[in-house]
Amino acid sequence: MSSRTAFVVFVVVLVSSARALPGDSRRLFDFSSTGPCEIPKAYPLYKQCDGRWGKDLIHTKTVCAVGCLMSSISMAIAGHNITISEEAANPGTLNAWLKTHGGYTDDNDLIESVVPHIDQRDIQWKGAILSRSTLSPSDIRSRLQNPNNIIIANVMHGRHFVLVTGVQGDDVVCVNDPGFARDTYSYDDIVGYRLFTME
């Protein structure tokens, strides 16, 4: 067998194996038939473990370790061109502001009601929803048609937060994920929401 033929066989085997991987959360290959994501508004993607801020402390833990909710909120703020103390919004600037404005508990939990104090004219905290079914995929799609509505989903059995950017088909939400290399979650992965409006 020639080296060229061997390479082709290797690629075919690799793709076939990737197609069959059970529960592969990386979604390297998308063979779904649900259609493209409907994304009404684009947001920047910030990673909580980015070297520019990943090692910054929240209280006793780092942004990289527990900063998924804060990082998701920072993407929403940046997407609406709202500055933080006259600086561009990102996980670094938002975390620094929250630390000096009572934005965290001693257990490193973010206090969402503090966020609007960044700009009370343009940011409003609408509350937490602790049930997936309170918002159906159709409700999420409808809310996101108004670009001022911000939906942050609580996924992975409550251990992670992502910024919802759209809906794909009837049972997939499209996201900016600050922690993992993926851009969709099943609707069934959601356990709750954090809601803001931003202008």
Coordinates of N, CA and C in Angstrom, one line a residue:
M1 N 0.8 -1.2 0.0 CA 0.0 0.0 0.0 C 0.9 1.2 0.0
S2 N 0.6 2.2 -0.9 CA 1.4 3.4 -0.9 C 1.1 4.3 0.3
S3 N 2.0 5.3 0.5 CA 1.8 6.2 1.6 C 0.5 7.0 1.4
R4 N 0.3 7.4 0.1 CA -0.9 8.2 -0.2 C -2.2 7.4 0.1
T5 N -2.2 6.2 -0.3 CA -3.4 5.3 -0.1 C -3.6 5.1 1.4
A6 N -2.5 4.9 2.2 CA -2.6 4.7 3.6 C -3.2 5.9 4.3
F7 N -2.8 7.1 3.8 CA -3.3 8.3 4.4 C -4.8 8.5 4.2
V8 N -5.2 8.2 3.0 CA -6.7 8.3 2.6 C -7.5 7.3 3.5
V9 N -7.0 6.1 3.7 CA -7.6 5.1 4.5 C -7.7 5.6 6.0
F10 N -6.6 6.2 6.4 CA -6.6 6.7 7.8 C -7.6 7.8 8.0
V11 N -7.8 8.7 7.1 CA -8.7 9.8 7.2 C -10.2 9.2 7.2
V12 N -10.4 8.3 6.3 CA -11.8 7.7 6.2 C -12.1 7.0 7.6
V13 N -11.1 6.3 8.1 CA -11.4 5.6 9.4 C -11.6 6.6 10.5
L14 N -10.8 7.7 10.5 CA -10.9 8.7 11.5 C -12.3 9.4 11.5
V15 N -12.8 9.7 10.3 CA -14.1 10.4 10.2 C -15.2 9.4 10.6
S16 N -15.1 8.1 10.2 CA -16.1 7.1 10.5 C -16.1 6.9 12.0
S17 N -14.9 6.9 12.7 CA -14.9 6.8 14.1 C -15.5 7.9 14.8
A18 N -15.2 9.2 14.3 CA -15.8 10.4 15.0 C -17.3 10.4 14.9
R19 N -17.8 9.9 13.7 CA -19.3 9.8 13.6 C -19.9 8.9 14.6
A20 N -19.2 7.9 15.0 CA -19.8 6.9 15.9 C -19.6 7.2 17.4
L21 N -18.8 8.2 17.7 CA -18.4 8.4 19.1 C -19.7 8.7 19.9
P22 N -19.9 8.0 21.0 CA -21.1 8.2 21.8 C -20.9 9.4 22.8
G23 N -21.8 10.3 22.9 CA -21.7 11.4 23.9 C -20.5 12.3 23.7
D24 N -20.0 12.5 22.5 CA -18.9 13.3 22.3 C -19.3 14.8 22.4
S25 N -19.0 15.4 23.5 CA -19.4 16.8 23.8 C -18.7 17.8 22.9
R26 N -17.6 17.5 22.2 CA -16.9 18.5 21.5 C -17.5 18.8 20.2
R27 N -18.4 18.0 19.7 CA -19.2 18.2 18.4 C -18.2 18.6 17.3
L28 N -17.2 17.8 17.1 CA -16.2 18.1 16.0 C -16.9 17.9 14.7
F29 N -17.8 17.0 14.6 CA -18.5 16.8 13.3 C -20.0 16.8 13.6
D30 N -20.7 17.6 12.9 CA -22.1 17.8 13.1 C -22.9 17.2 12.0
F31 N -23.6 16.0 12.3 CA -24.3 15.3 11.3 C -25.8 15.5 11.5
S32 N -26.2 16.5 12.3 CA -27.6 16.7 12.6 C -28.4 17.2 11.4
S33 N -29.7 17.1 11.5 CA -30.5 17.6 10.4 C -31.4 18.7 10.9
T34 N -31.1 19.3 12.0 CA -32.0 20.3 12.6 C -31.8 21.7 12.0
G35 N -30.9 21.9 11.0 CA -30.7 23.1 10.4 C -29.7 24.1 11.1
P36 N -29.5 25.2 10.5 CA -28.5 26.1 11.1 C -29.1 26.8 12.3
C37 N -28.1 27.3 13.1 CA -28.6 28.1 14.3 C -29.2 29.4 13.8
E38 N -30.2 29.8 14.5 CA -30.8 31.1 14.2 C -30.3 32.1 15.3
I39 N -29.3 32.9 14.9 CA -28.6 33.8 15.8 C -29.0 35.3 15.5
P40 N -29.9 35.9 16.2 CA -30.3 37.3 15.8 C -29.3 38.3 16.1
K41 N -28.4 38.1 17.1 CA -27.4 39.1 17.4 C -26.1 38.3 17.8
A42 N -25.0 38.8 17.2 CA -23.7 38.2 17.4 C -23.0 38.8 18.7
Y43 N -22.3 38.0 19.5 CA -21.6 38.4 20.6 C -20.2 37.9 20.6
P44 N -19.3 38.7 21.2 CA -17.9 38.2 21.3 C -17.8 36.9 22.1
L45 N -16.9 36.1 21.8 CA -16.6 34.8 22.6 C -15.4 35.0 23.5
Y46 N -15.6 35.0 24.8 CA -14.5 35.1 25.8 C -14.4 33.8 26.5
K47 N -13.2 33.4 26.7 CA -12.9 32.1 27.5 C -12.5 32.5 28.9
Q48 N -13.1 31.8 29.9 CA -12.7 32.2 31.2 C -11.3 31.8 31.6
C49 N -10.7 30.9 30.9 CA -9.3 30.5 31.2 C -8.3 31.2 30.3
D50 N -8.7 32.2 29.6 CA -7.8 33.1 28.8 C -6.7 33.6 29.7
G51 N -5.5 33.5 29.2 CA -4.3 33.9 30.0 C -4.4 35.4 30.4
R52 N -5.2 36.2 29.8 CA -5.3 37.6 30.2 C -6.0 37.8 31.6
W53 N -6.8 36.9 31.9 CA -7.6 37.0 33.2 C -7.9 35.7 33.9
G54 N -7.5 34.6 33.3 CA -7.9 33.3 33.9 C -7.4 33.0 35.3
K55 N -6.2 33.6 35.6 CA -5.6 33.4 36.9 C -6.1 34.4 37.9
D56 N -6.8 35.4 37.5 CA -7.3 36.5 38.4 C -8.2 35.8 39.5
L57 N -8.1 36.3 40.7 CA -9.0 35.8 41.7 C -10.4 36.4 41.7
I58 N -11.4 35.7 42.0 CA -12.7 36.2 42.2 C -12.8 36.5 43.7
H59 N -12.7 35.5 44.5 CA -12.5 35.8 46.0 C -11.4 34.8 46.5
T60 N -11.7 33.5 46.5 CA -10.7 32.6 46.9 C -10.4 31.6 45.7
K61 N -11.2 31.7 44.6 CA -11.0 30.9 43.4 C -10.8 31.8 42.2
T62 N -10.2 31.2 41.2 CA -9.9 32.0 40.0 C -11.0 32.1 39.0
V63 N -10.9 33.0 38.1 CA -11.9 33.2 37.0 C -11.9 31.9 36.2
C64 N -10.7 31.3 35.9 CA -10.7 30.0 35.2 C -11.5 28.9 35.8
A65 N -11.4 28.9 37.2 CA -12.1 27.8 37.9 C -13.6 28.0 38.0
V66 N -14.0 29.2 38.3 CA -15.5 29.4 38.6 C -16.1 30.6 37.9
G67 N -15.5 31.1 36.9 CA -15.9 32.4 36.3 C -16.8 32.3 35.1
C68 N -17.6 31.1 35.0 CA -18.4 31.0 33.8 C -19.6 31.9 33.7
L69 N -20.3 32.2 34.8 CA -21.4 33.1 34.8 C -20.9 34.5 34.5
M70 N -19.9 34.9 35.2 CA -19.3 36.3 35.1 C -18.8 36.5 33.6
S71 N -18.2 35.5 33.1 CA -17.7 35.6 31.7 C -18.8 35.7 30.7
S72 N -19.9 34.9 30.9 CA -21.0 35.0 30.0 C -21.7 36.3 30.1
I73 N -21.8 36.9 31.3 CA -22.3 38.2 31.4 C -21.5 39.3 30.7
S74 N -20.1 39.1 30.8 CA -19.2 40.1 30.2 C -19.4 40.0 28.6
M75 N -19.7 38.9 28.1 CA -19.9 38.8 26.6 C -21.1 39.6 26.2
A76 N -22.2 39.5 27.0 CA -23.4 40.2 26.7 C -23.2 41.7 26.8
I77 N -22.4 42.2 27.9 CA -22.2 43.6 28.1 C -21.3 44.1 26.9
A78 N -20.3 43.4 26.5 CA -19.5 43.8 25.4 C -20.3 43.8 24.1
G79 N -21.2 42.9 23.9 CA -22.0 42.8 22.7 C -22.9 44.0 22.5
H80 N -23.2 44.7 23.6 CA -24.0 45.9 23.6 C -23.2 47.2 23.7
N81 N -21.9 47.0 23.6 CA -20.9 48.2 23.6 C -21.0 49.0 24.9
I82 N -21.3 48.3 26.0 CA -21.3 49.0 27.3 C -20.0 48.9 27.9
T83 N -19.4 50.0 28.3 CA -18.1 50.0 28.9 C -18.2 49.8 30.4
I84 N -17.1 49.4 31.0 CA -16.9 49.2 32.5 C -15.9 50.2 32.9
S85 N -16.2 51.2 33.7 CA -15.3 52.2 34.1 C -14.5 52.7 32.9
E86 N -15.2 52.9 31.8 CA -14.6 53.5 30.6 C -13.6 52.5 29.9
E87 N -13.7 51.3 30.3 CA -12.8 50.2 29.6 C -13.8 49.2 28.9
A88 N -13.2 48.6 27.9 CA -14.0 47.6 27.2 C -14.4 46.4 28.1
A89 N -15.6 45.9 27.9 CA -16.0 44.8 28.8 C -15.4 43.5 28.4
N90 N -14.9 42.8 29.3 CA -14.4 41.4 29.1 C -14.3 40.8 30.5
P91 N -14.0 39.5 30.7 CA -14.0 38.9 32.0 C -13.0 39.6 33.0
G92 N -11.9 40.1 32.4 CA -11.0 40.8 33.3 C -11.5 42.1 33.9
T93 N -12.1 42.9 33.0 CA -12.6 44.2 33.5 C -13.9 44.0 34.4
L94 N -14.7 43.1 34.0 CA -15.9 42.9 34.8 C -15.6 42.3 36.1
N95 N -14.7 41.3 36.2 CA -14.3 40.7 37.5 C -13.7 41.8 38.4
A96 N -12.8 42.6 37.9 CA -12.2 43.7 38.7 C -13.2 44.6 39.2
W97 N -14.2 45.0 38.4 CA -15.3 45.9 38.9 C -16.1 45.3 39.9
L98 N -16.5 44.0 39.7 CA -17.4 43.3 40.7 C -16.7 43.2 42.1
K99 N -15.4 42.9 42.0 CA -14.6 42.8 43.3 C -14.6 44.0 44.1
T100 N -14.7 45.2 43.5 CA -14.6 46.5 44.2 C -16.0 47.1 44.4
H101 N -17.1 46.4 44.0 CA -18.4 46.9 44.1 C -19.4 45.9 44.8
G102 N -18.8 44.9 45.6 CA -19.6 44.0 46.3 C -20.4 43.0 45.4
G103 N -19.7 42.6 44.3 CA -20.4 41.7 43.4 C -20.3 40.3 43.6
Y104 N -19.6 39.9 44.7 CA -19.4 38.4 44.9 C -19.7 38.1 46.4
T105 N -20.1 36.9 46.7 CA -20.2 36.4 48.0 C -18.8 35.9 48.5
D106 N -18.7 35.5 49.7 CA -17.5 34.9 50.2 C -17.2 33.5 49.6
D107 N -18.3 33.0 49.1 CA -18.2 31.6 48.4 C -17.9 31.7 46.9
N108 N -17.5 32.9 46.4 CA -17.2 33.1 45.0 C -18.4 33.1 44.1
D109 N -19.6 33.3 44.7 CA -20.8 33.3 43.9 C -21.1 34.8 43.4
L110 N -21.5 34.9 42.2 CA -21.7 36.3 41.6 C -23.1 36.7 42.1
I111 N -23.2 38.0 42.5 CA -24.5 38.6 42.9 C -25.0 39.4 41.7
E112 N -26.0 38.8 40.9 CA -26.4 39.3 39.7 C -27.0 40.7 39.8
S113 N -27.7 41.0 40.9 CA -28.3 42.3 41.1 C -27.3 43.5 41.2
V114 N -26.1 43.2 41.4 CA -25.0 44.2 41.4 C -24.7 44.7 40.0
V115 N -24.8 43.8 39.0 CA -24.3 44.1 37.7 C -24.9 45.3 37.1
P116 N -26.2 45.6 37.2 CA -26.8 46.9 36.7 C -26.1 48.2 37.1
H117 N -25.4 48.1 38.3 CA -24.8 49.3 38.8 C -23.6 49.8 37.9
I118 N -23.2 48.9 37.0 CA -22.2 49.3 36.0 C -22.8 50.5 35.1
D119 N -24.1 50.3 34.7 CA -24.7 51.3 33.9 C -26.2 51.1 34.1
Q120 N -26.8 51.8 35.0 CA -28.2 51.6 35.4 C -29.2 52.0 34.3
R121 N -28.8 52.8 33.4 CA -29.6 53.1 32.2 C -29.7 52.0 31.2
D122 N -28.6 51.3 31.0 CA -28.5 50.3 29.9 C -28.6 48.8 30.4
I123 N -28.5 48.5 31.7 CA -28.4 47.1 32.1 C -29.5 46.9 33.2
Q124 N -30.4 46.0 33.0 CA -31.4 45.6 34.0 C -31.3 44.1 34.3
W125 N -31.4 43.8 35.6 CA -31.4 42.4 36.1 C -32.9 42.0 36.2
K126 N -33.3 40.9 35.5 CA -34.6 40.5 35.4 C -34.9 39.3 36.3
G127 N -33.9 38.7 36.8 CA -34.1 37.6 37.7 C -33.6 36.2 37.3
A128 N -33.7 35.2 38.2 CA -33.3 33.9 37.9 C -34.5 33.0 37.7
I129 N -34.4 32.1 36.8 CA -35.5 31.1 36.6 C -34.8 29.7 36.9
L130 N -35.4 29.0 37.8 CA -34.8 27.7 38.2 C -35.4 26.5 37.7
S131 N -36.1 26.7 36.5 CA -36.7 25.5 35.9 C -36.6 25.6 34.4
R132 N -36.1 24.6 33.7 CA -35.9 24.6 32.3 C -37.2 24.9 31.6
S133 N -38.3 24.2 32.0 CA -39.5 24.3 31.2 C -40.2 25.6 31.3
T134 N -39.8 26.5 32.2 CA -40.4 27.8 32.2 C -40.3 28.6 30.9
L135 N -39.1 28.3 30.2 CA -38.9 28.8 28.8 C -38.8 27.7 27.9
S136 N -39.7 27.6 26.9 CA -39.6 26.5 25.9 C -38.6 27.0 24.8
P137 N -38.2 26.1 24.0 CA -37.3 26.6 22.8 C -38.0 27.7 22.0
S138 N -39.3 27.6 21.9 CA -40.0 28.7 21.2 C -40.0 30.0 21.9
D139 N -40.1 29.9 23.3 CA -40.0 31.1 24.1 C -38.6 31.7 24.0
I140 N -37.6 30.9 24.0 CA -36.2 31.4 23.9 C -36.0 32.1 22.5
R141 N -36.5 31.4 21.5 CA -36.4 32.0 20.1 C -37.1 33.4 20.1
S142 N -38.3 33.4 20.6 CA -39.0 34.7 20.6 C -38.4 35.8 21.4
R143 N -37.9 35.5 22.6 CA -37.2 36.5 23.4 C -36.0 37.0 22.7
L144 N -35.2 36.2 22.0 CA -33.9 36.6 21.4 C -34.2 37.4 20.2
Q145 N -35.4 37.4 19.6 CA -35.7 38.3 18.5 C -35.5 39.8 18.9
N146 N -35.7 40.1 20.2 CA -35.4 41.4 20.7 C -34.0 41.4 21.2
P147 N -33.0 42.0 20.5 CA -31.6 41.9 20.9 C -31.3 42.4 22.3
N148 N -32.2 43.1 22.9 CA -32.0 43.6 24.3 C -32.2 42.5 25.3
N149 N -32.8 41.4 25.0 CA -33.0 40.3 26.0 C -31.8 39.5 26.0
I150 N -31.3 39.3 27.2 CA -30.1 38.4 27.5 C -30.6 37.2 28.2
I151 N -30.2 36.0 27.7 CA -30.5 34.7 28.4 C -29.2 34.0 28.6
I152 N -28.9 33.7 29.9 CA -27.8 32.9 30.2 C -28.3 31.6 30.8
A153 N -27.9 30.5 30.2 CA -28.4 29.2 30.6 C -27.5 28.5 31.6
N154 N -28.1 27.8 32.5 CA -27.4 27.0 33.5 C -27.5 25.6 33.0
V155 N -26.3 25.0 32.7 CA -26.3 23.7 32.1 C -25.4 22.7 32.9
M156 N -25.2 21.5 32.4 CA -24.3 20.5 33.1 C -24.8 20.3 34.5
H157 N -26.1 20.0 34.7 CA -26.6 19.8 36.0 C -26.4 20.9 37.0
G158 N -26.4 22.1 36.5 CA -26.2 23.3 37.3 C -24.8 23.7 37.6
R159 N -23.8 23.1 37.0 CA -22.4 23.4 37.3 C -21.8 24.4 36.3
H160 N -22.5 24.8 35.3 CA -21.9 25.7 34.3 C -22.9 26.6 33.7
F161 N -22.4 27.8 33.2 CA -23.3 28.8 32.6 C -22.7 29.2 31.2
V162 N -23.7 29.4 30.3 CA -23.3 29.8 28.9 C -24.3 30.9 28.5
L163 N -23.8 31.8 27.6 CA -24.6 32.8 27.0 C -25.4 32.2 25.8
V164 N -26.7 32.3 25.8 CA -27.5 31.7 24.7 C -27.6 32.8 23.6
T165 N -27.3 32.3 22.4 CA -27.2 33.2 21.2 C -28.3 32.9 20.2
G166 N -28.9 31.7 20.3 CA -30.0 31.3 19.3 C -30.5 30.0 19.6
V167 N -31.4 29.5 18.7 CA -32.0 28.2 18.8 C -31.9 27.5 17.4
Q168 N -31.6 26.2 17.5 CA -31.4 25.4 16.3 C -32.5 24.3 16.4
G169 N -33.4 24.3 15.4 CA -34.5 23.4 15.4 C -35.4 23.5 16.6
D170 N -35.9 22.4 17.1 CA -36.8 22.4 18.2 C -36.2 22.1 19.6
D171 N -35.0 21.6 19.6 CA -34.5 21.1 20.9 C -33.0 21.4 21.1
V172 N -32.4 22.3 20.4 CA -31.0 22.7 20.6 C -30.9 24.2 20.7
V173 N -30.1 24.6 21.7 CA -29.8 26.0 21.9 C -28.4 26.3 21.5
C174 N -28.1 27.4 20.8 CA -26.8 27.8 20.4 C -26.2 28.8 21.4
V175 N -25.0 28.6 21.7 CA -24.4 29.4 22.8 C -23.0 29.9 22.5
N176 N -22.6 30.9 23.3 CA -21.2 31.2 23.5 C -20.8 30.6 24.8
D177 N -19.9 29.6 24.7 CA -19.5 28.8 25.9 C -18.1 29.3 26.4
P178 N -18.1 29.9 27.6 CA -16.8 30.4 28.1 C -15.8 29.3 28.6
G179 N -16.3 28.1 28.8 CA -15.5 27.1 29.4 C -15.1 25.9 28.5
F180 N -15.9 25.6 27.5 CA -15.7 24.4 26.7 C -15.7 24.7 25.2
A181 N -15.1 23.9 24.4 CA -15.1 24.1 22.9 C -16.3 23.5 22.3
R182 N -17.5 24.1 22.6 CA -18.7 23.7 22.0 C -19.6 24.9 21.8
D183 N -20.6 24.8 20.9 CA -21.4 26.0 20.6 C -22.9 25.6 20.6
T184 N -23.2 24.4 21.0 CA -24.6 24.1 21.2 C -24.8 23.2 22.4
Y185 N -26.0 23.2 23.0 CA -26.4 22.3 24.1 C -27.8 21.8 23.7
S186 N -28.2 20.6 24.1 CA -29.5 20.2 24.0 C -30.4 21.0 25.0
Y187 N -31.6 21.3 24.6 CA -32.5 21.9 25.5 C -32.7 21.2 26.8
D188 N -32.6 19.9 26.8 CA -32.7 19.0 28.0 C -31.5 19.2 28.9
D189 N -30.4 19.8 28.4 CA -29.2 20.0 29.3 C -29.5 21.2 30.2
I190 N -30.4 22.0 29.9 CA -30.7 23.3 30.7 C -31.4 23.0 32.0
V191 N -31.0 23.6 33.1 CA -31.7 23.4 34.4 C -32.3 24.8 34.9
G192 N -31.9 25.9 34.2 CA -32.4 27.2 34.7 C -31.8 28.3 33.8
Y193 N -32.1 29.5 34.2 CA -31.7 30.7 33.4 C -31.4 31.9 34.3
R194 N -30.5 32.8 33.8 CA -30.3 34.1 34.4 C -30.7 35.1 33.3
L195 N -31.6 36.1 33.6 CA -32.1 37.0 32.6 C -31.7 38.4 32.9
F196 N -31.3 39.1 31.9 CA -31.0 40.5 31.9 C -31.6 41.2 30.7
T197 N -31.7 42.5 30.7 CA -31.9 43.3 29.5 C -30.8 44.3 29.4
M198 N -30.3 44.5 28.2 CA -29.2 45.4 27.9 C -29.5 46.2 26.7
E199 N -29.1 47.5 26.7 CA -29.4 48.3 25.5 C -28.1 49.0 25.0

